[in-house]
Short mmCIF file of C-alpha atoms and ligand atoms in Angstrom, two decimals:
data_model
loop_
_atom_site.label_atom_id
_atom_site.label_comp_id
_atom_site.label_asym_id
_atom_site.label_seq_id
_atom_site.Cartn_x
_atom_site.Cartn_y
_atom_site.Cartn_z
CA MET A 1207 -0.04 0.24 -0.23
CA GLY A 1208 1.34 3.68 -1.05
CA ASP A 1209 1.59 4.27 3.12
CA LEU A 1210 3.70 5.98 5.15
CA LEU A 1211 4.82 3.46 5.86
CA GLN A 1212 7.11 1.33 3.78
CA GLN A 1213 6.72 -1.09 6.48
CA ALA A 1214 9.54 -3.27 5.65
CA SER A 1215 12.40 0.12 6.21
CA LEU A 1216 10.46 1.40 9.52
CA ALA A 1217 10.41 -1.94 10.74
CA SER A 1218 13.89 -2.68 10.60
CA GLU A 1219 14.58 0.52 12.75
CA PHE A 1220 13.25 -1.44 15.51
CA PRO A 1221 15.87 -4.00 16.52
CA SER A 1222 13.72 -5.84 18.91
CA LEU A 1223 10.79 -6.98 16.60
CA ALA A 1224 13.65 -8.60 14.18
CA GLN A 1225 13.46 -12.06 16.27
CA ARG A 1226 11.26 -15.23 15.87
CA VAL A 1227 8.63 -16.28 18.19
CA ASN A 1228 7.91 -19.93 18.54
CA GLY A 1229 9.61 -20.21 15.37
CA GLU A 1230 7.31 -17.74 13.67
CA PRO A 1231 8.54 -14.28 12.85
CA LEU A 1232 7.14 -12.09 15.61
CA ALA A 1233 3.77 -10.15 15.18
CA TYR A 1234 4.14 -7.84 17.87
CA LEU A 1235 0.35 -6.69 18.44
CA ASP A 1236 0.42 -5.42 22.13
CA ASN A 1237 1.13 -1.78 21.73
CA ALA A 1238 -1.49 -0.46 23.74
CA ALA A 1239 0.12 -2.50 26.53
CA THR A 1240 3.88 -1.28 25.49
CA THR A 1241 5.03 -0.35 22.30
CA HIS A 1242 8.77 -1.24 20.70
CA MET A 1243 11.73 1.34 20.91
CA PRO A 1244 13.13 2.24 17.32
CA GLN A 1245 17.04 2.57 17.32
CA ALA A 1246 16.67 6.38 17.20
CA VAL A 1247 15.27 6.01 20.86
CA LEU A 1248 18.16 3.61 21.99
CA ASP A 1249 20.76 5.54 20.50
CA ALA A 1250 19.79 8.92 22.12
CA MET A 1251 19.76 6.85 25.96
CA ARG A 1252 23.24 5.36 25.05
CA GLU A 1253 24.38 8.72 23.70
CA PHE A 1254 23.20 10.43 26.70
CA GLU A 1255 24.62 7.34 29.24
CA THR A 1256 28.00 7.20 27.46
CA THR A 1257 29.08 11.39 27.02
CA SER A 1258 26.31 12.91 30.15
CA ARG A 1259 25.88 10.68 32.79
CA ALA A 1260 25.76 12.66 36.15
CA ASN A 1261 23.25 14.03 38.18
CA ILE A 1262 21.55 17.19 37.47
CA HIS A 1263 21.02 20.36 39.08
CA ARG A 1264 23.36 20.29 41.92
CA GLY A 1265 26.67 20.14 40.31
CA VAL A 1266 29.08 22.49 38.90
CA HIS A 1267 30.91 19.85 36.61
CA THR A 1268 30.68 19.69 33.38
CA LEU A 1269 29.09 16.73 33.12
CA SER A 1270 26.47 17.58 35.57
CA GLN A 1271 25.55 20.75 33.64
CA ARG A 1272 25.66 18.05 30.24
CA ALA A 1273 23.16 16.05 32.09
CA THR A 1274 21.15 19.10 33.53
CA ASP A 1275 20.98 20.39 29.85
CA ALA A 1276 19.78 17.65 28.24
CA PHE A 1277 17.13 16.94 30.96
CA GLU A 1278 15.86 20.30 30.70
CA ARG A 1279 16.20 19.87 26.55
CA ALA A 1280 14.04 16.74 26.99
CA ARG A 1281 11.16 18.63 29.32
CA GLY A 1282 11.05 21.81 26.19
CA ASP A 1283 11.19 19.30 23.35
CA LEU A 1284 8.10 17.52 25.22
CA LYS A 1285 6.70 20.94 26.05
CA ARG A 1286 6.30 21.38 22.07
CA PHE A 1287 5.32 17.95 21.16
CA VAL A 1288 2.04 18.28 23.53
CA GLY A 1289 1.45 22.27 22.59
CA ALA A 1290 2.21 23.58 25.79
CA GLY A 1291 1.93 27.70 25.99
CA PRO A 1292 3.23 29.57 28.20
CA GLY A 1293 1.17 28.91 30.81
CA HIS A 1294 1.99 25.31 31.05
CA GLU A 1295 4.48 23.29 32.83
CA LEU A 1296 5.56 19.73 32.11
CA VAL A 1297 6.72 17.18 35.44
CA PHE A 1298 8.88 14.27 34.34
CA THR A 1299 6.65 11.16 36.27
CA SER A 1300 7.50 7.34 35.73
CA GLY A 1301 4.15 7.13 33.80
CA THR A 1302 0.46 7.31 33.26
CA THR A 1303 -0.09 5.92 36.77
CA ASP A 1304 2.69 7.80 38.86
CA ALA A 1305 0.98 11.29 37.53
CA LEU A 1306 -2.66 10.50 37.86
CA ASN A 1307 -1.55 9.63 41.64
CA LEU A 1308 0.43 12.85 41.83
CA VAL A 1309 -2.78 14.39 40.72
CA ALA A 1310 -4.97 12.74 42.97
CA ASN A 1311 -2.97 12.69 45.92
CA GLY A 1312 -2.01 16.27 44.85
CA LEU A 1313 -5.55 17.50 45.41
CA SER A 1314 -6.48 15.33 48.50
CA ASP A 1315 -3.37 15.21 50.26
CA ALA A 1316 -3.44 17.46 53.93
CA GLY A 1317 0.18 17.61 54.27
CA ALA A 1318 0.66 21.38 52.85
CA GLY A 1319 -2.53 22.93 54.56
CA ARG A 1320 -5.97 22.51 53.20
CA PRO A 1321 -6.33 20.15 50.49
CA TYR A 1322 -8.30 21.19 47.22
CA LEU A 1323 -10.81 18.25 47.62
CA GLN A 1324 -13.32 18.82 50.67
CA PRO A 1325 -16.11 16.44 52.31
CA GLY A 1326 -19.20 16.70 50.02
CA ASP A 1327 -16.93 17.33 46.88
CA GLU A 1328 -17.92 15.72 44.01
CA ILE A 1329 -15.28 13.94 41.61
CA ILE A 1330 -16.67 12.91 38.23
CA VAL A 1331 -14.86 9.74 36.53
CA SER A 1332 -15.81 8.60 33.20
CA GLY A 1333 -16.79 5.11 33.11
CA LEU A 1334 -14.23 4.06 30.10
CA GLU A 1335 -11.45 4.60 32.68
CA HIS A 1336 -8.39 2.17 33.20
CA HIS A 1337 -8.04 1.74 36.76
CA ALA A 1338 -5.26 4.16 36.83
CA ASN A 1339 -7.78 7.05 36.14
CA LEU A 1340 -10.08 5.46 38.44
CA VAL A 1341 -8.27 4.00 41.78
CA PRO A 1342 -6.40 6.90 42.88
CA TRP A 1343 -9.65 9.02 42.67
CA GLN A 1344 -11.61 6.26 44.84
CA GLN A 1345 -8.85 7.06 47.21
CA ALA A 1346 -8.72 10.57 47.17
CA ALA A 1347 -12.74 10.54 47.97
CA ARG A 1348 -12.08 8.38 50.98
CA ARG A 1349 -9.18 10.69 52.06
CA THR A 1350 -11.77 13.42 51.79
CA GLY A 1351 -14.99 12.63 52.31
CA ALA A 1352 -15.52 13.59 48.74
CA THR A 1353 -17.41 11.11 46.39
CA VAL A 1354 -16.74 9.89 42.74
CA ARG A 1355 -19.24 10.02 40.52
CA ILE A 1356 -19.39 7.65 37.19
CA LEU A 1357 -20.10 9.27 33.88
CA ARG A 1358 -21.31 6.00 32.24
CA PRO A 1359 -21.31 5.49 28.87
CA ASP A 1360 -24.15 3.57 26.75
CA ALA A 1361 -24.55 0.29 26.04
CA GLN A 1362 -22.15 0.58 22.74
CA GLY A 1363 -19.47 1.94 25.17
CA ARG A 1364 -19.65 5.56 24.07
CA LEU A 1365 -19.61 8.66 26.13
CA HIS A 1366 -22.25 11.95 25.77
CA ALA A 1367 -21.45 15.52 26.47
CA ASP A 1368 -25.85 15.40 27.15
CA ASP A 1369 -24.65 12.86 29.90
CA LEU A 1370 -22.10 14.55 31.41
CA ALA A 1371 -24.42 18.17 31.56
CA PRO A 1372 -26.64 17.17 34.62
CA LEU A 1373 -23.50 15.20 36.59
CA LEU A 1374 -22.13 18.82 37.01
CA THR A 1375 -22.98 20.75 40.30
CA PRO A 1376 -21.36 23.62 41.98
CA ARG A 1377 -19.31 20.27 44.09
CA THR A 1378 -17.76 18.90 41.49
CA MET A 1379 -14.44 19.94 41.97
CA VAL A 1380 -12.63 17.28 39.57
CA PHE A 1381 -13.57 15.78 36.36
CA ALA A 1382 -11.02 12.75 34.73
CA VAL A 1383 -11.72 11.11 31.63
CA THR A 1384 -9.37 8.93 29.21
CA ALA A 1385 -8.38 10.26 25.48
CA GLY A 1386 -8.75 6.72 24.30
CA ALA A 1387 -10.30 3.49 26.25
CA ASN A 1388 -7.76 1.03 26.43
CA ALA A 1389 -10.29 -1.81 26.64
CA THR A 1390 -12.36 -1.04 23.89
CA GLY A 1391 -10.77 1.39 21.40
CA GLU A 1392 -13.48 4.00 22.16
CA ARG A 1393 -12.29 7.54 21.51
CA PRO A 1394 -14.95 10.05 23.92
CA PRO A 1395 -15.36 13.52 22.31
CA TYR A 1396 -13.11 14.37 25.39
CA GLU A 1397 -12.64 18.07 23.90
CA GLU A 1398 -16.13 18.74 24.72
CA LEU A 1399 -15.92 17.06 27.74
CA LEU A 1400 -13.56 19.03 28.97
CA ALA A 1401 -14.77 22.22 27.96
CA LEU A 1402 -18.11 21.42 30.01
CA ALA A 1403 -16.47 20.46 33.17
CA ALA A 1404 -14.22 23.36 32.94
CA GLU A 1405 -17.05 25.92 32.18
CA ALA A 1406 -19.03 24.19 35.64
CA GLY A 1407 -15.50 24.94 37.54
CA ALA A 1408 -13.77 22.00 38.01
CA LEU A 1409 -10.22 20.84 37.41
CA THR A 1410 -9.99 18.53 34.77
CA VAL A 1411 -7.68 15.63 34.23
CA LEU A 1412 -6.91 13.95 30.54
CA ASP A 1413 -5.63 10.28 30.80
CA ALA A 1414 -3.59 10.51 27.41
CA ALA A 1415 -1.74 7.34 27.69
CA GLN A 1416 -3.30 5.59 24.78
CA ALA A 1417 -3.40 8.51 22.46
CA MET A 1418 -0.15 10.52 22.31
CA SER A 1419 1.53 7.87 19.71
CA HIS A 1420 -0.88 8.54 17.14
CA ASP A 1421 -3.52 11.35 18.05
CA THR A 1422 -1.53 13.22 20.17
CA PRO A 1423 -3.77 16.03 22.70
CA GLN A 1424 -2.61 19.48 22.52
CA LEU A 1425 -3.02 20.94 25.64
CA LEU A 1426 -3.57 24.59 24.14
CA ALA A 1427 -6.79 23.50 22.09
CA LEU A 1428 -7.84 21.79 25.35
CA ALA A 1429 -9.91 23.03 28.36
CA CYS A 1430 -7.29 20.44 30.18
CA ASP A 1431 -5.99 21.08 33.73
CA PHE A 1432 -3.50 18.08 34.02
CA MET A 1433 -2.58 15.55 31.28
CA ALA A 1434 -0.60 11.93 31.69
CA PHE A 1435 0.88 9.57 29.78
CA SER A 1436 3.73 6.89 29.63
CA GLY A 1437 6.55 6.88 27.10
CA HIS A 1438 6.53 3.08 27.27
CA LYS A 1439 3.35 3.58 25.16
CA MET A 1440 5.03 5.83 23.08
CA TYR A 1441 7.74 4.02 21.21
CA GLY A 1442 10.07 5.38 24.52
CA PRO A 1443 11.92 3.79 27.15
CA MET A 1444 9.40 2.06 30.35
CA GLY A 1445 9.58 3.77 33.37
CA THR A 1446 9.32 7.25 31.83
CA GLY A 1447 5.87 9.74 31.70
CA VAL A 1448 5.00 12.98 32.15
CA LEU A 1449 1.96 15.21 33.94
CA ALA A 1450 1.46 18.17 31.69
CA GLY A 1451 -0.98 20.97 32.45
CA ARG A 1452 -1.57 24.45 33.35
CA ARG A 1453 0.82 26.15 35.83
CA LYS A 1454 -1.78 27.32 37.73
CA ALA A 1455 -3.34 23.83 38.25
CA LEU A 1456 -0.20 21.93 38.85
CA GLU A 1457 0.58 25.07 41.80
CA ARG A 1458 -2.34 23.25 43.82
CA LEU A 1459 -0.87 19.87 43.72
CA THR A 1460 1.07 19.17 47.21
CA PRO A 1461 4.06 17.35 46.42
CA LEU A 1462 4.52 13.51 46.31
CA ARG A 1463 7.83 13.12 46.88
CA PHE A 1464 9.58 14.97 49.53
CA GLY A 1465 13.19 15.48 49.60
CA GLY A 1466 15.97 16.38 47.61
CA ASP A 1467 15.63 18.85 44.69
CA MET A 1468 12.44 19.95 45.27
CA VAL A 1469 13.11 22.05 48.67
CA ILE A 1470 14.70 25.71 48.97
CA TRP A 1471 15.90 25.71 52.38
CA VAL A 1472 15.56 23.03 55.40
CA SER A 1473 15.80 23.20 58.86
CA GLU A 1474 15.55 20.80 61.37
CA GLN A 1475 11.65 21.41 61.52
CA GLU A 1476 10.55 23.32 58.67
CA ALA A 1477 11.37 23.29 54.70
CA SER A 1478 10.04 25.66 52.31
CA PHE A 1479 9.64 24.08 48.47
CA ALA A 1480 10.84 25.35 44.88
CA GLU A 1481 8.97 26.31 42.22
CA LEU A 1482 7.57 24.02 39.45
CA PRO A 1483 8.57 21.78 38.06
CA ALA A 1484 11.33 21.21 40.41
CA ARG A 1485 8.65 20.84 43.32
CA LEU A 1486 6.93 18.17 42.02
CA GLU A 1487 10.11 16.10 40.61
CA GLY A 1488 12.28 15.49 44.15
CA GLY A 1489 14.64 12.78 44.08
CA THR A 1490 16.91 11.65 41.15
CA PRO A 1491 15.03 11.17 37.86
CA ASN A 1492 15.11 9.20 34.96
CA VAL A 1493 17.58 11.35 33.40
CA ALA A 1494 18.10 9.15 30.28
CA GLY A 1495 14.81 8.42 30.41
CA ALA A 1496 13.48 11.50 29.69
CA VAL A 1497 16.31 12.06 26.94
CA GLY A 1498 14.78 8.71 25.52
CA LEU A 1499 11.24 10.20 25.29
CA ALA A 1500 12.29 12.98 24.00
CA ALA A 1501 13.77 11.10 21.08
CA ALA A 1502 10.70 9.01 20.70
CA ALA A 1503 8.44 12.33 20.45
CA ALA A 1504 11.02 13.53 17.85
CA PHE A 1505 10.52 9.67 15.90
CA ILE A 1506 6.78 10.62 15.76
CA GLU A 1507 7.17 13.55 14.86
CA ALA A 1508 9.72 12.47 12.12
CA THR A 1509 7.35 9.85 10.51
CA GLY A 1510 4.46 12.04 11.04
CA ARG A 1511 1.35 12.07 13.17
CA GLY A 1512 -1.35 11.97 10.82
CA ALA A 1513 0.34 9.37 8.98
CA ILE A 1514 0.52 7.31 11.86
CA ASP A 1515 -3.02 7.79 13.06
CA ALA A 1516 -3.91 7.27 9.72
CA HIS A 1517 -1.63 3.78 9.17
CA VAL A 1518 -3.30 1.96 12.88
CA ARG A 1519 -6.67 3.34 11.64
CA SER A 1520 -6.49 1.15 8.50
CA LEU A 1521 -5.01 -1.51 10.50
CA ARG A 1522 -7.75 -1.76 13.30
CA ALA A 1523 -10.82 -1.38 10.33
CA HIS A 1524 -9.04 -4.24 8.64
CA ALA A 1525 -8.78 -6.33 11.93
CA VAL A 1526 -12.29 -5.69 12.68
CA ALA A 1527 -13.53 -6.31 9.27
CA GLY A 1528 -11.69 -10.09 9.22
CA LEU A 1529 -12.32 -10.70 12.62
CA SER A 1530 -16.31 -9.84 12.78
CA ALA A 1531 -16.63 -12.09 9.86
CA LEU A 1532 -15.56 -14.85 11.99
CA ASP A 1533 -18.55 -17.15 13.41
CA GLY A 1534 -19.07 -16.25 16.98
CA VAL A 1535 -16.86 -13.61 17.56
CA THR A 1536 -18.06 -10.00 18.76
CA VAL A 1537 -15.92 -7.00 18.44
CA LEU A 1538 -16.20 -4.60 21.02
CA ALA A 1539 -17.26 -0.79 20.04
CA PRO A 1540 -17.09 -1.59 16.40
CA HIS A 1541 -18.01 2.02 15.59
CA ALA A 1542 -14.78 3.28 17.24
CA GLU A 1543 -12.78 3.98 13.87
CA ALA A 1544 -10.16 6.54 15.51
CA ALA A 1545 -8.71 3.41 17.66
CA ALA A 1546 -5.50 2.08 17.25
CA LEU A 1547 -6.77 -1.50 18.87
CA VAL A 1548 -9.37 -3.88 18.50
CA SER A 1549 -10.81 -5.69 21.34
CA PHE A 1550 -12.73 -8.84 20.75
CA VAL A 1551 -14.89 -11.97 22.59
CA ALA A 1552 -15.77 -15.19 21.00
CA ALA A 1553 -18.30 -17.35 21.48
CA GLY A 1554 -17.06 -20.66 23.49
CA ALA A 1555 -13.52 -19.80 23.30
CA HIS A 1556 -11.72 -18.27 26.67
CA PRO A 1557 -9.37 -15.21 25.45
CA HIS A 1558 -6.57 -16.76 27.63
CA ASP A 1559 -6.73 -19.95 25.43
CA ILE A 1560 -6.82 -17.78 22.21
CA GLY A 1561 -4.02 -15.46 23.47
CA THR A 1562 -1.80 -18.68 23.81
CA LEU A 1563 -2.81 -20.21 20.50
CA LEU A 1564 -1.70 -16.96 19.16
CA ASP A 1565 1.55 -17.30 20.55
CA GLU A 1566 2.33 -20.51 19.16
CA ARG A 1567 2.48 -18.79 15.97
CA GLY A 1568 4.48 -15.56 16.88
CA ILE A 1569 1.89 -13.45 17.69
CA ALA A 1570 1.84 -10.90 20.87
CA VAL A 1571 -1.88 -10.14 21.75
CA ARG A 1572 -3.24 -9.17 25.02
CA THR A 1573 -6.32 -11.00 27.23
CA GLY A 1574 -7.96 -10.22 30.28
CA HIS A 1575 -9.79 -7.15 31.85
CA HIS A 1576 -6.99 -4.79 30.63
CA CYS A 1577 -7.31 -3.29 33.90
CA ALA A 1578 -10.58 -1.68 33.15
CA GLN A 1579 -12.86 -3.97 34.95
CA PRO A 1580 -15.98 -1.42 35.92
CA LEU A 1581 -16.50 -0.78 32.08
CA LEU A 1582 -16.25 -4.39 31.00
CA ASP A 1583 -18.92 -4.95 34.07
CA HIS A 1584 -20.80 -2.51 32.76
CA LEU A 1585 -20.80 -3.69 29.24
CA GLY A 1586 -21.70 -7.05 30.46
CA LEU A 1587 -18.59 -8.95 29.58
CA GLY A 1588 -16.09 -10.46 30.57
CA PRO A 1589 -11.95 -10.73 29.50
CA THR A 1590 -11.56 -9.71 26.23
CA THR A 1591 -8.34 -10.40 23.51
CA ARG A 1592 -7.23 -7.48 22.17
CA ALA A 1593 -5.02 -7.09 19.57
CA SER A 1594 -3.30 -3.32 19.36
CA PHE A 1595 -1.27 -1.63 16.32
CA ALA A 1596 1.63 0.39 16.04
CA LEU A 1597 3.22 2.26 13.45
CA TYR A 1598 5.49 -0.77 12.07
CA ASN A 1599 2.77 -3.26 12.06
CA THR A 1600 1.69 -4.19 8.54
CA HIS A 1601 -1.50 -5.81 6.58
CA ASP A 1602 -0.08 -8.97 6.45
CA GLU A 1603 0.22 -9.34 10.59
CA VAL A 1604 -3.40 -8.41 10.29
CA GLU A 1605 -4.11 -11.34 8.16
CA ARG A 1606 -2.09 -13.65 10.11
CA LEU A 1607 -4.28 -12.37 13.39
CA VAL A 1608 -7.34 -13.33 11.79
CA ALA A 1609 -6.38 -16.58 10.04
CA ALA A 1610 -4.60 -17.70 13.48
CA VAL A 1611 -7.77 -16.69 15.63
CA ALA A 1612 -9.57 -18.75 12.67
CA ARG A 1613 -7.57 -21.31 13.60
CA ALA A 1614 -7.69 -21.19 17.45
CA LEU A 1615 -11.46 -21.18 17.21
CA GLU A 1616 -11.59 -24.08 15.83
CA VAL A 1617 -9.35 -26.17 17.93
CA LEU A 1618 -10.89 -24.42 20.80
CA ARG A 1619 -14.30 -25.48 20.18
N1 PMP B 2056 -3.62 4.65 31.28
C1 PMP B 2056 -4.56 4.07 30.37
C2 PMP B 2056 -5.12 4.35 29.30
C3 PMP B 2056 -3.42 3.10 29.83
O1 PMP B 2056 -3.87 1.91 28.76
C4 PMP B 2056 -2.75 2.47 30.97
C5 PMP B 2056 -1.83 1.35 30.30
N2 PMP B 2056 -2.20 0.19 30.05
C6 PMP B 2056 -2.37 3.07 32.02
C7 PMP B 2056 -3.17 4.22 32.05
C8 PMP B 2056 -1.40 3.30 32.70
O2 PMP B 2056 -0.07 3.05 32.19
P1 PMP B 2056 1.15 3.09 33.02
O3 PMP B 2056 1.30 1.91 33.50
O4 PMP B 2056 2.22 3.33 32.14
O5 PMP B 2056 1.45 3.57 34.12
#
């Protein structure tokens, strides 16, 4: 196909994909869990480790200055990548989970005075969320006496702005939603939902973990106070991530980690804290990881966000058509054209068994509840099988997937 992606050459930029699994060429279709890293990212991290490794911010020596420059350059590059303006700031975290905990904890912790969340306040969380954007809010509610309310999807797993409006009250302090549901692929109208919630006076939280690699949300275009994402789902290193958002909103957060690098002065009994972003980055960060994450963003830009998005959508459409045609297979959210993944259930076959048989043919998919149990309960479903696509996947791999699922169903039934 005349797409971006002259796949053979692109895939060759990802050394970890060039292997056989169980005697077959690897078809890695578990990208919603973790993507692979291109040589450019591996090179950027290696270059940092071999030329500039030192601790940041506290050294006068050359390597420390190089490391500090590399870290702050990565921050600047990532701010541009997410469309940040002068009123935004970006904090490095270890991932989406870490970033969302930083927000939920920071709005509910009494450590630095009266917390933002108070008894009787309401936190609205969408019913599409990964546990990482639900459980921290449950904990925040427990800590403060606030309540979690759910913006429920319809029976097809869609969210509607009309359903949000009646939930918003003067007590709504937080609204949290995903930019892409990892269990179904649903792409909610988050722009509209965030705007509605912000208009009602709530702080808004966007979990962009599934969107960053192909449908990158742009902060300046959104009524978004906090946006979280992970490096390892966008061709970057594991254990890296970001909390980006409005500086004024980030300033409300009580730090999660107190200690070195986030203080101005410390006495025996008290301390005063640094400005953002250092204030929320206590301790030594993963500097090589930040460098690798910025290199991953540069790789996405160089490949072309639009081209990547078109490619993963077309792989998904191909997989939906092929899988839906199989006897007894139901694809979740078949309408979700913007998704980079397909999640399905098959009558008479357990996802775990399907996944195991696919692995025997070198095809990596994910099976289970995808850390989204409330959503699957709401849809009346149990575990699913999920194939998720990245820029290096091919239509041939989709054909292999569909054929292997068909064979697995024959064996299992
Ligand atoms: N949110 C969504 C939508 C996700 O898909 C994931 C990862 N599956 C997470 C949050 C958590 O990301 P991490 O494990 O990198 O913290």
